[in-house]
mmCIF file of C-alpha atoms and ligand atoms in Angstrom:
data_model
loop_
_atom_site.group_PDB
_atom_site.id
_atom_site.type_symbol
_atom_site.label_atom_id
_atom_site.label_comp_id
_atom_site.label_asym_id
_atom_site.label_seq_id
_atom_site.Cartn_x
_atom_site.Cartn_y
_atom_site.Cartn_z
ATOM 1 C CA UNK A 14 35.576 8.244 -71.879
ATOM 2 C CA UNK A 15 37.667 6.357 -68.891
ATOM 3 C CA UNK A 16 41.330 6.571 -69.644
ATOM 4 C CA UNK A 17 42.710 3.099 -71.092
ATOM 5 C CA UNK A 18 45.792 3.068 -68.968
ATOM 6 C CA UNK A 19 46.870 -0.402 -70.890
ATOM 7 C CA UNK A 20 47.306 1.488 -74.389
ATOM 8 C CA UNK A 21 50.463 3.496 -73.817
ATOM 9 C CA UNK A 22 51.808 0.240 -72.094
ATOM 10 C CA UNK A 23 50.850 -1.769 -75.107
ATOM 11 C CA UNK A 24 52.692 0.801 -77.685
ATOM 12 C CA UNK A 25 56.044 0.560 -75.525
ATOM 13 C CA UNK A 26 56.017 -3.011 -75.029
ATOM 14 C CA UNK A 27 58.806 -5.152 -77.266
ATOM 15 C CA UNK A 28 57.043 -7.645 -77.715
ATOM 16 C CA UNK A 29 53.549 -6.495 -78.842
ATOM 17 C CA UNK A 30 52.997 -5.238 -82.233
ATOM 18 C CA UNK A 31 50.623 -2.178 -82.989
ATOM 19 C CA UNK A 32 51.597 -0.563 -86.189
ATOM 20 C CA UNK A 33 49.883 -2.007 -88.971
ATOM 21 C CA UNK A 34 52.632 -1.340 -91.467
ATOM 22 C CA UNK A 35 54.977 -3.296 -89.342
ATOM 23 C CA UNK A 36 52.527 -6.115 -89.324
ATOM 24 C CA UNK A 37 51.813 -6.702 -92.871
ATOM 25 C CA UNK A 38 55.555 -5.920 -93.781
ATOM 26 C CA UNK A 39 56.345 -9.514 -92.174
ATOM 27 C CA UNK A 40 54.017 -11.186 -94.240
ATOM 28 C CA UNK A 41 56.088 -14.765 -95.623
ATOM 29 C CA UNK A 42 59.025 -13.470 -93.496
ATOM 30 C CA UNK A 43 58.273 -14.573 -90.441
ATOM 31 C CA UNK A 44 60.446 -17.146 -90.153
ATOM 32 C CA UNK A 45 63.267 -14.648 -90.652
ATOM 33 C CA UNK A 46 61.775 -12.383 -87.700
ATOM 34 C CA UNK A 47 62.254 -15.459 -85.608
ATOM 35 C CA UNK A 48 65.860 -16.690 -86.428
ATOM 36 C CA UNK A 49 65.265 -20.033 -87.102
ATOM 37 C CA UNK A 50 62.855 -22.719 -89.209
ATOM 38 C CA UNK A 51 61.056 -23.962 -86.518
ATOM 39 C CA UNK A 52 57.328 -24.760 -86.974
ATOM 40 C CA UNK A 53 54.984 -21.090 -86.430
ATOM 41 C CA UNK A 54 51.709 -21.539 -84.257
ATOM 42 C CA UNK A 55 49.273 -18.998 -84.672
ATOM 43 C CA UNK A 56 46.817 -18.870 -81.252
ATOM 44 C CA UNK A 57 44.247 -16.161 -82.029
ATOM 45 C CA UNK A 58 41.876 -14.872 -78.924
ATOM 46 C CA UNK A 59 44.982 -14.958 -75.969
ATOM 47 C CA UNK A 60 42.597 -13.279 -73.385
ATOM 48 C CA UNK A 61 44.497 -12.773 -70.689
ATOM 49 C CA UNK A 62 47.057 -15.308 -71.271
ATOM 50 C CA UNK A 63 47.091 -18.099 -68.535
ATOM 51 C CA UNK A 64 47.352 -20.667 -71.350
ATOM 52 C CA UNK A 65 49.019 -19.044 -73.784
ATOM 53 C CA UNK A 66 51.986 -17.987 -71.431
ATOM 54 C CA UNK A 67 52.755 -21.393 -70.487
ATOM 55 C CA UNK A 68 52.658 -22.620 -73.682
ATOM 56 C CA UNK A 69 55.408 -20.761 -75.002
ATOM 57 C CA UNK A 70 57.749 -21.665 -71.994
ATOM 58 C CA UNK A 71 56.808 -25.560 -72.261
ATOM 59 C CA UNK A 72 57.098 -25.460 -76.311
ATOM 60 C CA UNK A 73 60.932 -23.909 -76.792
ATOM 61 C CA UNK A 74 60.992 -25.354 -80.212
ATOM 62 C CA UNK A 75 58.380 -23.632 -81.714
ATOM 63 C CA UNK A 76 57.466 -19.814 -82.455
ATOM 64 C CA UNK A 77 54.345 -18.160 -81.266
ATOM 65 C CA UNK A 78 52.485 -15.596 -82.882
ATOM 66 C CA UNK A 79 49.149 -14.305 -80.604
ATOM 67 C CA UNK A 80 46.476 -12.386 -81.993
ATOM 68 C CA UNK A 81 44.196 -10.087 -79.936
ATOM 69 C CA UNK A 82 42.541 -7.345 -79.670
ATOM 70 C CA UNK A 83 42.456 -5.339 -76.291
ATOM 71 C CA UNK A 84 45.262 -3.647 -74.987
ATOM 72 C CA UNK A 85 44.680 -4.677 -71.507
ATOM 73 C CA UNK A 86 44.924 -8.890 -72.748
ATOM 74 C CA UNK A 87 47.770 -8.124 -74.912
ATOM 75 C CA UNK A 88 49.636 -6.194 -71.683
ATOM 76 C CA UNK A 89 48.486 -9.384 -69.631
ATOM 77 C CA UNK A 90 49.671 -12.015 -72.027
ATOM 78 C CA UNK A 91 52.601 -10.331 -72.708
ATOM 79 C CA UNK A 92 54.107 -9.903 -69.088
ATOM 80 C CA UNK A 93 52.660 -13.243 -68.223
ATOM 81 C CA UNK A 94 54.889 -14.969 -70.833
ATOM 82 C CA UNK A 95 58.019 -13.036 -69.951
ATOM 83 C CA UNK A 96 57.258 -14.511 -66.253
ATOM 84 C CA UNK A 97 57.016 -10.518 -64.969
ATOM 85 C CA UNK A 98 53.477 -11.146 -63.681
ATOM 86 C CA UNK A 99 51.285 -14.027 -62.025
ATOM 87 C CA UNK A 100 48.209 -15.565 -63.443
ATOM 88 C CA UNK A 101 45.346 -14.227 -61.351
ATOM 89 C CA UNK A 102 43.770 -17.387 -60.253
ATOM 90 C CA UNK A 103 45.184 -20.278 -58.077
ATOM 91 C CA UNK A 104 44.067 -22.978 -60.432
ATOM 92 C CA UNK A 105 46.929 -22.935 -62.401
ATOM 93 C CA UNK A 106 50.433 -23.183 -61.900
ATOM 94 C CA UNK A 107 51.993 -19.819 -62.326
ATOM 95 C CA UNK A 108 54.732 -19.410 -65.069
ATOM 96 C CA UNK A 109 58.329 -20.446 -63.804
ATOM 97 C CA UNK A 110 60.739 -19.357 -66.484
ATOM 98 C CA UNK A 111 63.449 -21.833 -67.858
ATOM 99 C CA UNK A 112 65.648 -19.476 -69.755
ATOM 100 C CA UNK A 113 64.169 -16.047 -71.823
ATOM 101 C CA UNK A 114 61.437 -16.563 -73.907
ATOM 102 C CA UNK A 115 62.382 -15.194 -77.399
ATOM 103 C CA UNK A 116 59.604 -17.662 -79.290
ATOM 104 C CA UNK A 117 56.623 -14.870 -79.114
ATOM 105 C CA UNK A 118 55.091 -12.338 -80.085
ATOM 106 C CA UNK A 119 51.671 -10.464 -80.118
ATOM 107 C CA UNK A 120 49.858 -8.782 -83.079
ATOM 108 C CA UNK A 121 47.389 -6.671 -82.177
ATOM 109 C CA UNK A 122 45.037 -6.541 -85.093
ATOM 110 C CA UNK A 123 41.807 -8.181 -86.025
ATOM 111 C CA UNK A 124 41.233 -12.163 -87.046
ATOM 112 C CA UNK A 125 39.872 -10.615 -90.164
ATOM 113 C CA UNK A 126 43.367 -9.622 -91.372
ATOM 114 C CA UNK A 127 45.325 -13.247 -91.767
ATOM 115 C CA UNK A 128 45.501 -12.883 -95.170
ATOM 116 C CA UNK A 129 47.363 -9.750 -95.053
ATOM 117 C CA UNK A 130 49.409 -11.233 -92.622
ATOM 118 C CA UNK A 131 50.495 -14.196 -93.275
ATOM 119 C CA UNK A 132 51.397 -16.231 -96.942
ATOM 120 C CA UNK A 133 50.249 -19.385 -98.323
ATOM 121 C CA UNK A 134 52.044 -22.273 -96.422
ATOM 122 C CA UNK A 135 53.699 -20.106 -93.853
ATOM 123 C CA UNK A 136 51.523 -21.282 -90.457
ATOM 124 C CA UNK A 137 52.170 -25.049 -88.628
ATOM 125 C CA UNK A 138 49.277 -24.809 -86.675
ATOM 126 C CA UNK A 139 46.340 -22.482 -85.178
ATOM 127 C CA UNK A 140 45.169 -22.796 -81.687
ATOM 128 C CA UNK A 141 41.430 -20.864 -81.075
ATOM 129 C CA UNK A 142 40.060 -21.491 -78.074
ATOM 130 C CA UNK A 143 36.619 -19.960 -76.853
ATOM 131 C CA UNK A 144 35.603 -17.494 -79.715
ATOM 132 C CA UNK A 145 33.363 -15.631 -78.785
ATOM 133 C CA UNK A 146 29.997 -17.275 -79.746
ATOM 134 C CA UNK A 147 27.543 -14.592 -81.247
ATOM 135 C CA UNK A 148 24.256 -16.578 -80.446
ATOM 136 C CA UNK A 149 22.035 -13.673 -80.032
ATOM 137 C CA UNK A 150 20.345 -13.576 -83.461
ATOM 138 C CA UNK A 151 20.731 -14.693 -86.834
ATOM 139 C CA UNK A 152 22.326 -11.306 -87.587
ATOM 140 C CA UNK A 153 24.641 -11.594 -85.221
ATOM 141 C CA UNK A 154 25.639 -15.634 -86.453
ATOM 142 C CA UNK A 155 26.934 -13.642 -89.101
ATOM 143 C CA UNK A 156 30.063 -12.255 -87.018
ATOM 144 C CA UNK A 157 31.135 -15.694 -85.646
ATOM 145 C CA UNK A 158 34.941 -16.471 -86.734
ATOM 146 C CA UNK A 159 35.070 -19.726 -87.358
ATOM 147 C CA UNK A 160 32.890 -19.944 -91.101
ATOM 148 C CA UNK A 161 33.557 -21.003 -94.399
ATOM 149 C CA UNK A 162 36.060 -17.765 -95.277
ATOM 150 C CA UNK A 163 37.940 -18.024 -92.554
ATOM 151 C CA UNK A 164 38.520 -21.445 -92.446
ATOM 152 C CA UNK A 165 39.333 -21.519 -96.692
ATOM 153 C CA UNK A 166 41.827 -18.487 -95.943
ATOM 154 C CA UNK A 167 43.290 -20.714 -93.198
ATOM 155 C CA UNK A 168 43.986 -23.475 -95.030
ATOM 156 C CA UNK A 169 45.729 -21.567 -97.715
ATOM 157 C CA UNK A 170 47.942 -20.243 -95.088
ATOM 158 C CA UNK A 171 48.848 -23.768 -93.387
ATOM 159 C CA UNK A 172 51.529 -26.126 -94.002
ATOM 160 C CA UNK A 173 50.183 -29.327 -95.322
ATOM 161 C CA UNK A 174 49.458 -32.237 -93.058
ATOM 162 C CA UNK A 175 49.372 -29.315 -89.734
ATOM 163 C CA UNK A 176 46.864 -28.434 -87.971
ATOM 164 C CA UNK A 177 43.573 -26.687 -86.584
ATOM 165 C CA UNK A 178 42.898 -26.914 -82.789
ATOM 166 C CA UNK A 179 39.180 -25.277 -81.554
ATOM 167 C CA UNK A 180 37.202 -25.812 -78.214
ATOM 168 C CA UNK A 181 34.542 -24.336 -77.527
ATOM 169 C CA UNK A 182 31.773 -24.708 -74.760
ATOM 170 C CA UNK A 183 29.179 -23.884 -77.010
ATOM 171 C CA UNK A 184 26.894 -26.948 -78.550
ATOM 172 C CA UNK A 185 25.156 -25.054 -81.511
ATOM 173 C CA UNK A 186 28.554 -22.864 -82.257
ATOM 174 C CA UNK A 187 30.525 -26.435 -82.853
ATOM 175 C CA UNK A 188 28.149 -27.910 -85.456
ATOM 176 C CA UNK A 189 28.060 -24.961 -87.053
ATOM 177 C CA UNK A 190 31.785 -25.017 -86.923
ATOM 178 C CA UNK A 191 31.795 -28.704 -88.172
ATOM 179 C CA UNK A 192 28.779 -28.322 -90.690
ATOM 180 C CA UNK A 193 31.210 -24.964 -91.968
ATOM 181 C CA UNK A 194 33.634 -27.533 -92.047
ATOM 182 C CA UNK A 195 32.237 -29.589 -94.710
ATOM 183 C CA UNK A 196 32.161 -26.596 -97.551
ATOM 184 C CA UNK A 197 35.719 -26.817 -96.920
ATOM 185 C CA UNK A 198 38.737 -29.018 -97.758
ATOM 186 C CA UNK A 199 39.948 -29.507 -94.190
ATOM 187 C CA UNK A 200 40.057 -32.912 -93.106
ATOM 188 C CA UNK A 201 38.208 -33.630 -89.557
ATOM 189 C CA UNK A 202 41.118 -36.365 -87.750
ATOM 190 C CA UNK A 203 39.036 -35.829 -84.342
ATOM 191 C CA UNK A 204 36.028 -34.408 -82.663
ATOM 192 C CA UNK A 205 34.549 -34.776 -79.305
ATOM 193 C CA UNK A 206 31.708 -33.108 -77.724
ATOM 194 C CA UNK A 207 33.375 -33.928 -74.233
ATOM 195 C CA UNK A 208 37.198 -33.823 -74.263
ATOM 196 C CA UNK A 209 37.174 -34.439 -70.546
ATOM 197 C CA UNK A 210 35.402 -38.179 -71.067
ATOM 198 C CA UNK A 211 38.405 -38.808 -73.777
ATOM 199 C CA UNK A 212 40.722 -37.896 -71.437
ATOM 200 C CA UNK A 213 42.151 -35.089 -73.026
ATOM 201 C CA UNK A 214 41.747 -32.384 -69.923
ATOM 202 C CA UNK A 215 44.936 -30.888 -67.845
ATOM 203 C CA UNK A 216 43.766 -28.815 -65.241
ATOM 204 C CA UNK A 217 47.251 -27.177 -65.362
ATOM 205 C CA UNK A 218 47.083 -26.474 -68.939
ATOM 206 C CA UNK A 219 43.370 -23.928 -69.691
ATOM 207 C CA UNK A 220 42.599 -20.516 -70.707
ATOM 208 C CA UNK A 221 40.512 -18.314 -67.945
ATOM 209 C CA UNK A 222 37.327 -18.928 -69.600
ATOM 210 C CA UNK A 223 37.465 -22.602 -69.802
ATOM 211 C CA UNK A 224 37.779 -22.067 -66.081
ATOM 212 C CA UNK A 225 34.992 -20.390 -65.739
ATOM 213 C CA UNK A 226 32.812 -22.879 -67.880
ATOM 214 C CA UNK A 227 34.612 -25.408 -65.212
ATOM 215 C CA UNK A 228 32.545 -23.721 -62.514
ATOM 216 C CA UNK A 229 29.105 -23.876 -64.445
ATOM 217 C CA UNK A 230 29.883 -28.043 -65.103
ATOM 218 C CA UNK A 231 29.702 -27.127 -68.801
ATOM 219 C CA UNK A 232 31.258 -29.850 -71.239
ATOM 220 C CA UNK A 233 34.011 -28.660 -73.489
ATOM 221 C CA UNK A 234 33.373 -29.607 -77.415
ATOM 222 C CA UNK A 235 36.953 -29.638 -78.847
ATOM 223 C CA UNK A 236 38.542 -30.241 -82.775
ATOM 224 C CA UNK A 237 41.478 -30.876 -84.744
ATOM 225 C CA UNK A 238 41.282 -30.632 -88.563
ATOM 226 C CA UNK A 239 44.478 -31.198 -90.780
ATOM 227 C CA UNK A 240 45.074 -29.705 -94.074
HETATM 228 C C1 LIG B 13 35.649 -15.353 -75.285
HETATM 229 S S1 LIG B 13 37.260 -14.633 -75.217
HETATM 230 C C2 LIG B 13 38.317 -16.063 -75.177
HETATM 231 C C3 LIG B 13 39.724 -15.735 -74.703
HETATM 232 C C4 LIG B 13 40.659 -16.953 -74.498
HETATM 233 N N1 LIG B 13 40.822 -17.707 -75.729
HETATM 234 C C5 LIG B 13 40.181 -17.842 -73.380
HETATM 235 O O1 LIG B 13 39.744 -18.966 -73.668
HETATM 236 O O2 LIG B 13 40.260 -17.435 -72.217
HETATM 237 C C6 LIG B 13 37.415 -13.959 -76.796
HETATM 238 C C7 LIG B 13 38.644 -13.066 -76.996
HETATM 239 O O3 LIG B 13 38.696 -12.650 -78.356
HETATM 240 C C8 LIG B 13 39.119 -11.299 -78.460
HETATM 241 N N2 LIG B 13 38.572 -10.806 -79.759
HETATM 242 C C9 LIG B 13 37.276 -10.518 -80.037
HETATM 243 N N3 LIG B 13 37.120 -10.149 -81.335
HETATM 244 C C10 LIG B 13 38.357 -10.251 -81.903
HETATM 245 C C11 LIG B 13 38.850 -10.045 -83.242
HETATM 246 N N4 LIG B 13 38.058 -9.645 -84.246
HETATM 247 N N5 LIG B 13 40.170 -10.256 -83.473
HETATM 248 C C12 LIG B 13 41.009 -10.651 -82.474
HETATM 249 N N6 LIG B 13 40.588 -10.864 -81.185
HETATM 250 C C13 LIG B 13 39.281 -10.666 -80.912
HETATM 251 C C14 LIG B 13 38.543 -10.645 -77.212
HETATM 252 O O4 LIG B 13 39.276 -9.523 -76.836
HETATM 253 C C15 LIG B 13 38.667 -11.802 -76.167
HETATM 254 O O5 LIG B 13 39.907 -11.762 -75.497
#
């Protein structure tokens, strides 16, 4: 098997989390982790961090916690948010620090696991942009993140009145999403299957793989649900 040469990076790093125990131990104390009540945004699927870097630098006020899964996008996001390395595109401005960024920090663990770690009420908001969107098969429908479980779980774990942001380029993925939806007590405050028309786009402000629907001319289908 090729040697990951991200993982040891990933286990050294400060601000990445790996051990499980350490996760789940910071379940409702979160806001004691971060020194201060300011409003926690949970952004699940990073990638490799173009958006999610300058996010944290524009958004001083609030407290970041990133879910992902491979050690290369955690390493990526990471670095990228402490302004150590450049995005690796030019369609983006590249991350020019203001002052550290102690607002973050990465949990490398599965979606599946919110409920172990986080407590009812403890989340502001939830950013997912561009789950992957399992469209192979019936079977495979099955694995999609955004259903009726998930979205109940996340809603006990919100503040009331915050929010759920979700884009996705895929048609047949969002009305699932919204038809999910409706089994659900989330309230739908907007929807648009073309955020771009609304107005909504900043070319300075998208993950890599909305750039790369940019390419293909695809329209974006984009959310927000309040609890
Ligand atoms: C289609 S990409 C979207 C990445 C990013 N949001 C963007 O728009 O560029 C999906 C991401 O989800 C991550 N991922 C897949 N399954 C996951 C899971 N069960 N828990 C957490 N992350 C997962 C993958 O590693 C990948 O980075």
């Amino acid at each position: 098997m090729k040697n990951n040469l991200y993982i040891e990076k990933v286990k050294n790093h400060k601000k990445i989390f790996t051990n499980l125990e350490e996760i789940y131990e910071k379940k409702w104390k979160w806001q004691d982790f971060f020194w201060n009540k300011n409003p926690i945004i949970l952004e699940i699927w990073t990638g490799l961090g173009n958006y999610f870097s300058k996010n944290v630098n524009d958004n001083k006020q609030k407290n970041f916690i990133w879910m992902e899964i491979t050690y290369k996008r955690c390493f990526k996001t990471a670095e990228k948010s402490l302004g150590k390395v450049k995005n690796n595109d030019n369609s983006q401005n590249n991350l020019e620090l203001k002052e550290k960024n102690d607002n973050f920090v990465l949990v490398k663990d599965y979606w599946e696991k919110i409920p172990e770690i986080f407590d009812k009420n403890e989340l502001s908001e939830t950013i997912i942009f561009f789950p992957d969107p399992w469209d192979k098969s019936e079977k495979t429908k099955k694995r999609r993140l955004l259903q009726k479980n998930f979205l109940e779980n996340l809603y006990k774990i919100t503040k009331k009145s915050w929010k759920l942001f979700f884009k996705t380029d895929h048609k047949e993925y969002f009305d699932f999403v919204l038809s999910e939806l409706k089994k659900t007590n989330w309230k739908i405050v907007f929807k648009t299957y073309d955020y771009e028309k609304e107005g909504l786009y900043d070319a300075n402000s998208i993950t890599e793989f909305e750039q790369i629907f940019r390419g293909q001319n695809l329209k974006v289908n984009y959310l927000e649900v309040e609890r």
